[in-house]
Coordinates of N, CA and C in Angstrom, one line a residue:
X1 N 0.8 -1.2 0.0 CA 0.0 0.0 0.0 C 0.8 1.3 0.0
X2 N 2.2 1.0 -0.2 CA 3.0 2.5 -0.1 C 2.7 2.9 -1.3
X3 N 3.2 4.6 -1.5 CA 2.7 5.1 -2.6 C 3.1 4.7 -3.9
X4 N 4.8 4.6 -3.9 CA 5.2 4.0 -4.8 C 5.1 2.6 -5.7
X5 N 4.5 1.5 -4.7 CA 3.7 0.7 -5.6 C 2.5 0.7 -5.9
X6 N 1.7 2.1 -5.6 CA 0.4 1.9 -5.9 C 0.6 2.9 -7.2
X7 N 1.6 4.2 -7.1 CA 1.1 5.0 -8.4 C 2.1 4.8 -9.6
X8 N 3.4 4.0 -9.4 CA 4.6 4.2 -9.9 C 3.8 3.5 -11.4
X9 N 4.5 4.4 -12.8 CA 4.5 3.2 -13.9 C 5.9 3.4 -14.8
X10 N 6.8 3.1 -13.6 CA 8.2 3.0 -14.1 C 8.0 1.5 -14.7
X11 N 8.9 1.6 -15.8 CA 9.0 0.3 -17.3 C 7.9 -0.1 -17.9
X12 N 6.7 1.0 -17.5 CA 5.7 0.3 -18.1 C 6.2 1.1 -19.7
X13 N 5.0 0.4 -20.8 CA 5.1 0.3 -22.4 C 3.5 1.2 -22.7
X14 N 4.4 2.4 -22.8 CA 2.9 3.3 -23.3 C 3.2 3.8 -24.8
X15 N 2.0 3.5 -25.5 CA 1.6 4.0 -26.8 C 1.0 5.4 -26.7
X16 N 1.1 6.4 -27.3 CA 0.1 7.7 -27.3 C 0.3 8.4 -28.5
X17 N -1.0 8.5 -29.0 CA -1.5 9.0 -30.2 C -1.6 9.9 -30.4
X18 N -1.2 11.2 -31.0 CA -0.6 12.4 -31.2 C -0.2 12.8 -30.2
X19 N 1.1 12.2 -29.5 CA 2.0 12.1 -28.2 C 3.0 13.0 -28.4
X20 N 2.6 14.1 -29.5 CA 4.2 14.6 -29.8 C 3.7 16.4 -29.7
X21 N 2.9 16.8 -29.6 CA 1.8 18.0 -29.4 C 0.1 18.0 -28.6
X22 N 0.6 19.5 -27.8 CA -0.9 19.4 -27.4 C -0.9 18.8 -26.3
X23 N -2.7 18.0 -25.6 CA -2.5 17.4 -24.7 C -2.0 16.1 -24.8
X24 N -2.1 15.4 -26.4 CA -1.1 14.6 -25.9 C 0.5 14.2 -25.8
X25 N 0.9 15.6 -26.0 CA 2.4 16.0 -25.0 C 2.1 16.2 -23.8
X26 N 1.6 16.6 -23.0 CA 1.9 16.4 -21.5 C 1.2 15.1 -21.4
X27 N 0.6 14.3 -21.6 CA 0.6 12.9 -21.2 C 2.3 12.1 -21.3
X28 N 2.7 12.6 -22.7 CA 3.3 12.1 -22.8 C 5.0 12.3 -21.9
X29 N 4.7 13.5 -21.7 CA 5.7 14.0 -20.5 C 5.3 13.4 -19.5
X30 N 4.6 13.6 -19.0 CA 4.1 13.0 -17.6 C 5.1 11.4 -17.2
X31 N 4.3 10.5 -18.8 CA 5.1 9.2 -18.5 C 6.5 8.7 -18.5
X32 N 6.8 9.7 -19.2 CA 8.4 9.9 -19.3 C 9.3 10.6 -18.3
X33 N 9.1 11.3 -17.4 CA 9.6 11.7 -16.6 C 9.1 10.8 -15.0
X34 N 8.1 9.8 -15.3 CA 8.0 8.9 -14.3 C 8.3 7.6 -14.5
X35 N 9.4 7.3 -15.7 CA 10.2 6.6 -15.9 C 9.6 5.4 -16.9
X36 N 8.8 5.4 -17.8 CA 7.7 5.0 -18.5 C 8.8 4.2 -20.0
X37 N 8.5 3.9 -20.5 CA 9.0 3.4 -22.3 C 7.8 3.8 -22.6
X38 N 7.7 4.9 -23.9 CA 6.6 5.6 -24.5 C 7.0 5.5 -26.2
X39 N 6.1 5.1 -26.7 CA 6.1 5.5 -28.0 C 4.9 6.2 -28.3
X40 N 5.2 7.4 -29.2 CA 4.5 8.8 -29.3 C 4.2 8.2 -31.1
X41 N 2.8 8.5 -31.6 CA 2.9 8.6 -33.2 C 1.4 9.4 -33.6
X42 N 1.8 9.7 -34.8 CA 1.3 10.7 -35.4 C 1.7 11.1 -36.7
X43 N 1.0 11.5 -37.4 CA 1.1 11.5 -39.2 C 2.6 12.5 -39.2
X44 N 2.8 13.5 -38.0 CA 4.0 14.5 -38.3 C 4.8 14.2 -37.6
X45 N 5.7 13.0 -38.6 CA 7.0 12.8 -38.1 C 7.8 13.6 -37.6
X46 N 8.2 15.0 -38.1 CA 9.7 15.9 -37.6 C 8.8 16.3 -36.5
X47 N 7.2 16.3 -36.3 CA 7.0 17.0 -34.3 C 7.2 16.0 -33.4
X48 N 7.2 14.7 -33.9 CA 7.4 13.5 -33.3 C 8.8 13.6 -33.0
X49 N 9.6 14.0 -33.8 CA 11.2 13.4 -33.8 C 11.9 14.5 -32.9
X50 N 11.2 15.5 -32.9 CA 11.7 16.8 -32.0 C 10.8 16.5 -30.4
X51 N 10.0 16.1 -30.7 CA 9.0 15.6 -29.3 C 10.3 14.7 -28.5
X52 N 10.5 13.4 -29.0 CA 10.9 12.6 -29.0 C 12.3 12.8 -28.1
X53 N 13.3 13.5 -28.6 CA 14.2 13.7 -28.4 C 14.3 14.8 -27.4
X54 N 13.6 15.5 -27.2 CA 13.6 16.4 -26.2 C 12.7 15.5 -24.9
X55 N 12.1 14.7 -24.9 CA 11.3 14.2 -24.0 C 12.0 13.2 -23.1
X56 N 13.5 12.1 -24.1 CA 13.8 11.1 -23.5 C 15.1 12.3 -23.0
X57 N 15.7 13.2 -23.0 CA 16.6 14.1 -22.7 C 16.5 14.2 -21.0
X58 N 14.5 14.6 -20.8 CA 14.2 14.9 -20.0 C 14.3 13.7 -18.8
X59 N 14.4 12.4 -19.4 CA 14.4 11.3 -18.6 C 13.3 11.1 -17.3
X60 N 13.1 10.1 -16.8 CA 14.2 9.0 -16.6 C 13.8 7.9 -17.7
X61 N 12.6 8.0 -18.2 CA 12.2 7.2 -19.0 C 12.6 7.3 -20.4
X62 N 11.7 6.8 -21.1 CA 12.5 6.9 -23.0 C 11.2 7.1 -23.4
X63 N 11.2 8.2 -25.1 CA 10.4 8.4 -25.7 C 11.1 7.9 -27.2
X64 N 10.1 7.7 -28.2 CA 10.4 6.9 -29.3 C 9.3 7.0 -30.3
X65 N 9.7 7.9 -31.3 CA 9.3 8.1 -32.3 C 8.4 7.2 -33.4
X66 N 6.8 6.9 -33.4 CA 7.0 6.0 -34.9 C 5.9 6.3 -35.6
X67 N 5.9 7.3 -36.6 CA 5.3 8.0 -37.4 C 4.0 7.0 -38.1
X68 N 3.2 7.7 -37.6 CA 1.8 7.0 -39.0 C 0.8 7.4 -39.2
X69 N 0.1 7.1 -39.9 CA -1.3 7.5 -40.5 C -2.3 6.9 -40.0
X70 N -2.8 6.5 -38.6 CA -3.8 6.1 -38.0 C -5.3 6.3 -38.7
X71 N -5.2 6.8 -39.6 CA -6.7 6.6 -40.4 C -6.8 5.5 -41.8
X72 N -5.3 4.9 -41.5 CA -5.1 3.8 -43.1 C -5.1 2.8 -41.7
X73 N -6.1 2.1 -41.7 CA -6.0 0.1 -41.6 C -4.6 -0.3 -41.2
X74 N -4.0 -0.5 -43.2 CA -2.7 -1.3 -43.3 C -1.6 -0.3 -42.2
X75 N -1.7 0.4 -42.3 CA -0.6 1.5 -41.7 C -0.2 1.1 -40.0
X76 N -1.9 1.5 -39.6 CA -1.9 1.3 -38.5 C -1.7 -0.4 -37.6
X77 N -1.7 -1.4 -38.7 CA -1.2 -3.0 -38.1 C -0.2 -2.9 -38.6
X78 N 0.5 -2.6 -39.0 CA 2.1 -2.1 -39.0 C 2.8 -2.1 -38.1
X79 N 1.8 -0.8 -37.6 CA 2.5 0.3 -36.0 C 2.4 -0.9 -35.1
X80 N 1.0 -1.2 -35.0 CA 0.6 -2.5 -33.6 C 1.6 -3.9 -33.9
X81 N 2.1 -4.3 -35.1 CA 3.1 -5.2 -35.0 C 4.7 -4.9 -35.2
X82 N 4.4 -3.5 -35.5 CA 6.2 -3.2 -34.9 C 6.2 -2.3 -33.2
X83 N 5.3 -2.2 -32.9 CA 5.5 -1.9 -31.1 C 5.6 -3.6 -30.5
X84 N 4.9 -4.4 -30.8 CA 4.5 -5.8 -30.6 C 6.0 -6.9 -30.5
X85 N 6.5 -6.5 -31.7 CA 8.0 -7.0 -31.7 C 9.0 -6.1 -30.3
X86 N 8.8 -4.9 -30.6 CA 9.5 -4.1 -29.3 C 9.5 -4.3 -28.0
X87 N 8.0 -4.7 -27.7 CA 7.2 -5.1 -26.5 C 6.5 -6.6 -26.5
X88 N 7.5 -7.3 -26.5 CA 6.4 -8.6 -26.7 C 5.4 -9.2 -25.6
X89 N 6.1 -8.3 -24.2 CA 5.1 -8.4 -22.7 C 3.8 -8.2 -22.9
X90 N 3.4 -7.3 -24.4 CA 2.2 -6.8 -24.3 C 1.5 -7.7 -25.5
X91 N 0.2 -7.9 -25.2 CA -0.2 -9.0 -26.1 C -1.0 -8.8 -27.6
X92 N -0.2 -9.7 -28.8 CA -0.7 -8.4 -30.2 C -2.1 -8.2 -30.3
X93 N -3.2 -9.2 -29.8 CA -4.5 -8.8 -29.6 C -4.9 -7.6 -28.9
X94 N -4.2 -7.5 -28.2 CA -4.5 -5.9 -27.5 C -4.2 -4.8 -27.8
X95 N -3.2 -4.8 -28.6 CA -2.3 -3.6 -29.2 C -3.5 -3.4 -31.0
X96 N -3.8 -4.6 -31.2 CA -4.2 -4.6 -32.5 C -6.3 -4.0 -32.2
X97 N -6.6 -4.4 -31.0 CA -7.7 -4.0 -31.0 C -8.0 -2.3 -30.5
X98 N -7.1 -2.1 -29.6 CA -7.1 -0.5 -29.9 C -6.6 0.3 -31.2
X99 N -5.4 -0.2 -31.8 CA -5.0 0.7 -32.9 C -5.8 0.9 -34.0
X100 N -6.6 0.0 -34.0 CA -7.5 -0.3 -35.5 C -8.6 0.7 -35.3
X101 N -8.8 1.6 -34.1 CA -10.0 2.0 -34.0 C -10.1 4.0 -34.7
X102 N -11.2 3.8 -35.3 CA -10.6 5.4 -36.0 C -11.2 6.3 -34.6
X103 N -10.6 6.4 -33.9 CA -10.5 7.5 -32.6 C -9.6 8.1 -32.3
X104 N -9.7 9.0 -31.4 CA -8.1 9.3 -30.9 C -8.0 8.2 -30.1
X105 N -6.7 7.5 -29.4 CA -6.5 5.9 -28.9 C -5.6 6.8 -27.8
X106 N -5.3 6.0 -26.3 CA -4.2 6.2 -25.9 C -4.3 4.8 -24.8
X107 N -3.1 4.0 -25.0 CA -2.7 2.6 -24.9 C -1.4 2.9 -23.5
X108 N -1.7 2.3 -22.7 CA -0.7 2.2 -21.6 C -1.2 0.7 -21.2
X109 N 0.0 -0.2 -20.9 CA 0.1 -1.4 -20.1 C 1.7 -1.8 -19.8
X110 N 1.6 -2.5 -18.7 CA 2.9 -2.8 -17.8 C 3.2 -4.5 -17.9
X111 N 4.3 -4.7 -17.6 CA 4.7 -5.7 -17.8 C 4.5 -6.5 -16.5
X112 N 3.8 -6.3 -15.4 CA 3.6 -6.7 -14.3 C 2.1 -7.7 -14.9
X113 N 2.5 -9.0 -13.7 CA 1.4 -10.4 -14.3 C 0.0 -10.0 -13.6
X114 N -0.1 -9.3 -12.5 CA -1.2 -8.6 -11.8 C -1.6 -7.7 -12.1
X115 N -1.1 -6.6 -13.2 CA -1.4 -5.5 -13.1 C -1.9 -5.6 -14.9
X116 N -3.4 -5.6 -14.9 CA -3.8 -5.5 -16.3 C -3.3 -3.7 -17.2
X117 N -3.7 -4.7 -18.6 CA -3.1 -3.3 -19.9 C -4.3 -2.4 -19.7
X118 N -4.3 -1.3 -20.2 CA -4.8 -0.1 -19.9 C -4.9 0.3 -21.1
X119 N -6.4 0.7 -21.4 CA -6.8 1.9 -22.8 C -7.9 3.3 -22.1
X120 N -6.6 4.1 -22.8 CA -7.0 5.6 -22.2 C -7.4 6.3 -23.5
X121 N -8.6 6.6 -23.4 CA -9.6 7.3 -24.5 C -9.2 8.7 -23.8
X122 N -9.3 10.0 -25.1 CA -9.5 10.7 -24.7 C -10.9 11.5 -25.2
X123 N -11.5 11.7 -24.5 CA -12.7 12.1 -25.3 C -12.9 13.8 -24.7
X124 N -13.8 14.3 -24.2 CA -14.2 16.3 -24.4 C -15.2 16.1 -23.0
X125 N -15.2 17.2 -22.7 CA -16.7 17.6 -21.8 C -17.4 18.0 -22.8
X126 N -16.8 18.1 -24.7 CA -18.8 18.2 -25.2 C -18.8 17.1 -25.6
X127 N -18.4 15.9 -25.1 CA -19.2 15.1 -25.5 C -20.2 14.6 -24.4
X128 N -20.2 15.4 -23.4 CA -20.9 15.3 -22.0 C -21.6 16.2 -22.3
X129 N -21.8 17.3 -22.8 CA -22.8 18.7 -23.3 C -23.0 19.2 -24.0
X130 N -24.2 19.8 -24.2 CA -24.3 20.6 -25.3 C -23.2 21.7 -25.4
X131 N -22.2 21.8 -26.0 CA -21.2 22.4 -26.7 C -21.7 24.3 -27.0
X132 N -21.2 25.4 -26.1 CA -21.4 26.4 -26.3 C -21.0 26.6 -27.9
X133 N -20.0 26.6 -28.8 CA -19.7 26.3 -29.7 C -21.1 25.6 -30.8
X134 N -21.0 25.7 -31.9 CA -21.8 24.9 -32.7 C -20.8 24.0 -33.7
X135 N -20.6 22.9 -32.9 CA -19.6 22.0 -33.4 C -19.9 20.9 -32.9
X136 N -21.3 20.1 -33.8 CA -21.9 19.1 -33.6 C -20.9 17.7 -34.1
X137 N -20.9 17.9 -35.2 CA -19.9 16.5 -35.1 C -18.3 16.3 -34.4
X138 N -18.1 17.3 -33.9 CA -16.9 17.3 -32.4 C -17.4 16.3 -31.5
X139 N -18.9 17.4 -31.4 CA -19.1 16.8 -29.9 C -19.9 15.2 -30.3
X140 N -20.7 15.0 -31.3 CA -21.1 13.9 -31.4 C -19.8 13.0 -31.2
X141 N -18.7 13.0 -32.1 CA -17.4 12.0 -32.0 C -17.0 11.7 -30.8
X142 N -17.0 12.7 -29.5 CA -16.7 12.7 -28.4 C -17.4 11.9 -28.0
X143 N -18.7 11.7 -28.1 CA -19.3 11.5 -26.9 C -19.6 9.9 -27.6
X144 N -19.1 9.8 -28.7 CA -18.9 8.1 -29.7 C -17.5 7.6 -28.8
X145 N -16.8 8.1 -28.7 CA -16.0 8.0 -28.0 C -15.9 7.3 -26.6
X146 N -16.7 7.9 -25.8 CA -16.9 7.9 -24.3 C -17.8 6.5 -24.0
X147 N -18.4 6.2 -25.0 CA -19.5 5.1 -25.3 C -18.6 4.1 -26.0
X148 N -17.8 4.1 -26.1 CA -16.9 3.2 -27.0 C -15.8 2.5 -25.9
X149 N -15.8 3.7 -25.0 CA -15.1 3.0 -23.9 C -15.8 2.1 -22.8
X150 N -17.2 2.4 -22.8 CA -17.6 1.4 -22.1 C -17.9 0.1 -22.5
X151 N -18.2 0.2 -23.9 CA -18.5 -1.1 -24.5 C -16.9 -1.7 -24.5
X152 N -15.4 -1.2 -24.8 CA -14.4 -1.8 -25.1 C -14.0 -2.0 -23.0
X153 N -14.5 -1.8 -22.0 CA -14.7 -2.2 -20.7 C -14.8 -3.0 -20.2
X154 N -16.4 -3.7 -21.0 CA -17.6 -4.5 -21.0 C -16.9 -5.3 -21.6
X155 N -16.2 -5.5 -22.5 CA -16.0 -6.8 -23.5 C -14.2 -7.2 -23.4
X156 N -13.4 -6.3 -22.7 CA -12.2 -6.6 -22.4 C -11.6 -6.8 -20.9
X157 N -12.6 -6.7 -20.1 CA -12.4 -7.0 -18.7 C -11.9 -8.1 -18.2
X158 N -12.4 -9.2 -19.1 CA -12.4 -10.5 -18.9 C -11.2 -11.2 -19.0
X159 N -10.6 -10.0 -20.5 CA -8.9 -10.5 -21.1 C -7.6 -9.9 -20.4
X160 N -8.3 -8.8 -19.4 CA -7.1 -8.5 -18.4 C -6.9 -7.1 -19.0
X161 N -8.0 -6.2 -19.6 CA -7.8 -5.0 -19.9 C -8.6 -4.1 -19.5
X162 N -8.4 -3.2 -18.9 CA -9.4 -1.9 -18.7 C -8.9 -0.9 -19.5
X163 N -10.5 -0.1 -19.5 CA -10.7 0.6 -20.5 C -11.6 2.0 -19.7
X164 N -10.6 3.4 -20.3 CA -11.3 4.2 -19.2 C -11.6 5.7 -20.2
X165 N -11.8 6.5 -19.9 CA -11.5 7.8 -21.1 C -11.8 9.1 -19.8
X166 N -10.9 10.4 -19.9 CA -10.7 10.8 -19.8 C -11.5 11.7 -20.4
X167 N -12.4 13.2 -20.0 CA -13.1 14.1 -20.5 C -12.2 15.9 -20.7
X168 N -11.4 15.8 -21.3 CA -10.7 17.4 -20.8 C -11.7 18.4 -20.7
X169 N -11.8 19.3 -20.5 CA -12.2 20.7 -20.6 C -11.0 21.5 -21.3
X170 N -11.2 22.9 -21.3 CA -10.2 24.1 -22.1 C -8.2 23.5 -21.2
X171 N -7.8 23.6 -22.4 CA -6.5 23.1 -22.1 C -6.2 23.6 -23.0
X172 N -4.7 24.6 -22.5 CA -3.5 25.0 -23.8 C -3.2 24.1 -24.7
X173 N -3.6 24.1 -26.3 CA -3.2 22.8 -27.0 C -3.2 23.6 -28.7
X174 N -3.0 23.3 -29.6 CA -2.8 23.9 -31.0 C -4.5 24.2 -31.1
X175 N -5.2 23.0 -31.2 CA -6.4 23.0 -31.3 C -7.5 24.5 -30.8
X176 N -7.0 24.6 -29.4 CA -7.8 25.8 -28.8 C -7.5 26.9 -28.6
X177 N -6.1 27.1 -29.2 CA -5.5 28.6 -29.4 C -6.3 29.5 -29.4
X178 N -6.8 29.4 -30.9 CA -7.4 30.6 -31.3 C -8.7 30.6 -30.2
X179 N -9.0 29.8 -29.8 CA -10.6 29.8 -29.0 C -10.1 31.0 -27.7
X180 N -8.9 30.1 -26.9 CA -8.3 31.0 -25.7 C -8.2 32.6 -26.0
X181 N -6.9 32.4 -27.2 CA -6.8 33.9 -27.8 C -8.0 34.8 -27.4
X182 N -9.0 34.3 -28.2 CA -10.3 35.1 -28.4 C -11.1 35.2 -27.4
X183 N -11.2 34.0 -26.3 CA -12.4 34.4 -25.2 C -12.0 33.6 -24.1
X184 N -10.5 33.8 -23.7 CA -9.8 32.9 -22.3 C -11.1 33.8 -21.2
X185 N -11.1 35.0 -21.0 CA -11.6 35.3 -19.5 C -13.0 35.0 -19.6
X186 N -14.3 35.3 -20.7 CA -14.8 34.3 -20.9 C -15.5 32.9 -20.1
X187 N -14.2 32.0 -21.0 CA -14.2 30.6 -21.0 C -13.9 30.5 -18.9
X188 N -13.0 31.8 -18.6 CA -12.3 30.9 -17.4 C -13.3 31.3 -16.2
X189 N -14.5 32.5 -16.5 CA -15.0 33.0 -15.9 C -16.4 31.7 -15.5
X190 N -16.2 30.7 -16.0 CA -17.3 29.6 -16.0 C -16.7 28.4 -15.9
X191 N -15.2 28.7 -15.2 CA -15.0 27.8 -14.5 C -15.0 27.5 -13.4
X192 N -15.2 26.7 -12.0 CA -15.3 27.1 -10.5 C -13.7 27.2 -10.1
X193 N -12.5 26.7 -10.6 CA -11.7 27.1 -10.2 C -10.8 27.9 -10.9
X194 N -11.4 28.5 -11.6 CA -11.2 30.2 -11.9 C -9.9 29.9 -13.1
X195 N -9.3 29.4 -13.4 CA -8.2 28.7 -14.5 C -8.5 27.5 -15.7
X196 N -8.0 27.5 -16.9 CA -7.9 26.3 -17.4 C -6.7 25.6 -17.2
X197 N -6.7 24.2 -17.9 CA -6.1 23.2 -17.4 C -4.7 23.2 -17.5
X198 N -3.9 22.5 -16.7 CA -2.0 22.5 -17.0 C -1.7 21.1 -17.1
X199 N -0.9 21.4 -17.9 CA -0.3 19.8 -17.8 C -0.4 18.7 -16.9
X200 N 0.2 19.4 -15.7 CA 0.2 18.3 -14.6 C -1.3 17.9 -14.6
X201 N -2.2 18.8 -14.8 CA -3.6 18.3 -14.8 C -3.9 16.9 -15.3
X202 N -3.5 17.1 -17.0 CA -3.7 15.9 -17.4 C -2.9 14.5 -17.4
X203 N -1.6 14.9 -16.8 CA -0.7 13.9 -16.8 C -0.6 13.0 -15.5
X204 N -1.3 13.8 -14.6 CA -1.4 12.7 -13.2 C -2.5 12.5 -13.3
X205 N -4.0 12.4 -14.2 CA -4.5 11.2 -14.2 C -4.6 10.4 -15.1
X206 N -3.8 10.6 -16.2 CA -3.3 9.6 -17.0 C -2.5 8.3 -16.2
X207 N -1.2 9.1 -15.9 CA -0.5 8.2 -14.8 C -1.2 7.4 -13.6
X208 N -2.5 8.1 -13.2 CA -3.4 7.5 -12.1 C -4.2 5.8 -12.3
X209 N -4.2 6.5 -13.6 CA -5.4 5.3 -14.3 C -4.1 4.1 -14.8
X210 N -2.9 4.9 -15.4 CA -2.1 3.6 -15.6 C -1.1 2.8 -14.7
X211 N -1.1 3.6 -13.5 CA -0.9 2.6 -12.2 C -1.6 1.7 -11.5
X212 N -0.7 1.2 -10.6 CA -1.3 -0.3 -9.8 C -2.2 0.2 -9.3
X213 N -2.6 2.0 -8.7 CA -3.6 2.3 -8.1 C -5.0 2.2 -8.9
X214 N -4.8 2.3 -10.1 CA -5.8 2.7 -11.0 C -6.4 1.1 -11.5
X215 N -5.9 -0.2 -11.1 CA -6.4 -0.5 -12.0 C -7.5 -1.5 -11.6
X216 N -8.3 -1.2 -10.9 CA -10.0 -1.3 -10.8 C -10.7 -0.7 -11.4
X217 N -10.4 0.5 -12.2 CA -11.2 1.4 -12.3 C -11.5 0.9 -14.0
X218 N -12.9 0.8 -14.3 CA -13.1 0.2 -15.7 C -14.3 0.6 -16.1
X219 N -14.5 1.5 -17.3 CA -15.5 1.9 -17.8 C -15.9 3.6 -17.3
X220 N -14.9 3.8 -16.7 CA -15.2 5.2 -16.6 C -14.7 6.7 -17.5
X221 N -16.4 7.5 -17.8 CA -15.6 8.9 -18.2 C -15.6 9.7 -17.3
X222 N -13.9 10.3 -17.2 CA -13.6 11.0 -15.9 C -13.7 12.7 -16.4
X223 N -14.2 13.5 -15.9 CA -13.9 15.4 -16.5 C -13.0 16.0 -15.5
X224 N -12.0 16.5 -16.5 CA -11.0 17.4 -16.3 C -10.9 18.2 -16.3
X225 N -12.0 19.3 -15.7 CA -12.4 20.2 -16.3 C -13.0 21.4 -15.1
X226 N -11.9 21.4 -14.2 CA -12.3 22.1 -13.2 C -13.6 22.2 -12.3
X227 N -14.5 21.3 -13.2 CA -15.9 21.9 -12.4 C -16.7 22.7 -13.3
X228 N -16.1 22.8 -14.4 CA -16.9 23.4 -15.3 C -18.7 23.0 -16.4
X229 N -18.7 21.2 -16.5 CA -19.7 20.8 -16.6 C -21.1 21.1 -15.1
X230 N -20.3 20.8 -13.6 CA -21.1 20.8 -12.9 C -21.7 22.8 -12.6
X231 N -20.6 23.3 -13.1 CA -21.0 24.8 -12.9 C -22.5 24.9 -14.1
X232 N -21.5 25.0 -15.0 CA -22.8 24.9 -16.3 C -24.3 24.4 -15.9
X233 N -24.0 23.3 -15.7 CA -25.5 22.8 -15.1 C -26.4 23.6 -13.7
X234 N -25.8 24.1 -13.0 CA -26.0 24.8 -11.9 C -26.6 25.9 -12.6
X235 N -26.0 27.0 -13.5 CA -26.2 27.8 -14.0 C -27.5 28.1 -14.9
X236 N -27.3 26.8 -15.5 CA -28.7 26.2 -16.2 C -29.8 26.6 -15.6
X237 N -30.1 26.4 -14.3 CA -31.3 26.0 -13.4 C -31.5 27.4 -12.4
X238 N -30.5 28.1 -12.7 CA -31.3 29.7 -11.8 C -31.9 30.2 -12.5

């Protein structure tokens, strides 16, 4: 029960899907600097190769570059059977049932015999809301998403996998630039703890879910989002 074997995911084998920008760079930091083996990929190899190399610099862990096109099939059983050969702890049915999926994917599992693999969805708080924004097929994909993780919960619990997703709220990322730019006080004025998100936000419950602590937890979408869905709703109702 000490902390270190409940939260540590030193030598574990994490995959992450645009791991090289955005929030999935501080995930990807997160696992790397807590001693992780990470492979980062995404269609832009040179932000991968610059990601990459600045990340295993940071240590203690390794980051590792492997470029692809997650919306080609062939491409993507490529990637799941050249991480597979790298990692053979991790089993190719599991590597192959998340990669194939056209979502954003984010794959963590450890080489411990007790400690099941881990699929970390990232999905939105609009796919929990109606979206101030009018950006229905965002939020529809999101919330395809969030429902995707409970069915892939339901049906992989049994093989020694959990499956969980993750809801962000407003976080510094390429994506929400221009949103922040345009209406950060706004956006931050509806949130209860008065800020959007930081890295460490997202990267300690990434690491939460992919530790020995985390791994009961199956089928859940978690919001990261200050409090922002529960404010909303409150606000709704005066």
């Amino acid at each position: 029960m000490d902390i270190n074997s409940l939260f540590s995911v030193k030598d574990k084998v994490v995959v992450i899907t645009g791991g090289g920008s955005g929030i999935g760079l501080m995930i990807s930091t997160a696992f790397v600097k807590n001693g992780a083996k990470v492979y980062i990929t995404s269609r832009k190899a040179k932000v991968l190769e610059t990601a990459a190399a600045e990340l295993t610099k940071m240590g203690p862990g390794q980051c590792i570059a492997l470029p692809c096109d997650l919306q080609n099939l062939d491409k993507t059983l490529e990637l799941a059977q050249t991480i597979g050969r790298r990692s053979p702890t991790i089993p190719d049915k599991a590597w192959t049932k998340l990669l194939t999926l056209n979502v954003q994917r984010v794959f963590s599992g450890g080489p411990q015999a007790d400690s099941p693999a881990r699929i970390i969805n990232i999905g939105s708080v609009d796919g929990l809301r109606v979206p101030a924004l009018i950006t229905p097929a965002y939020a529809a994909s999101k919330a395809a998403v969030h429902h995707l993780t409970r069915v892939l919960a339901a049906n992989l619990g049994g093989k020694h996998v959990t499956a969980n997703a993750i809801a962000p709220g407003p976080f510094q990322s390429h994506m929400m630039a221009a949103t922040l730019k345009n209406a950060q006080d706004a956006i931050v004025s509806r949130i209860p703890m008065g800020r959007i998100g930081r890295p460490e936000d997202m990267g300690a419950m990434c690491v939460f879910l992919a530790s020995h602590g985390g791994s009961y937890i199956n089928g859940t979408v978690i919001p990261v989002d200050g409090g922002a869905i529960i404010a909303n709703q409150t606000y709704a109702h005066l």
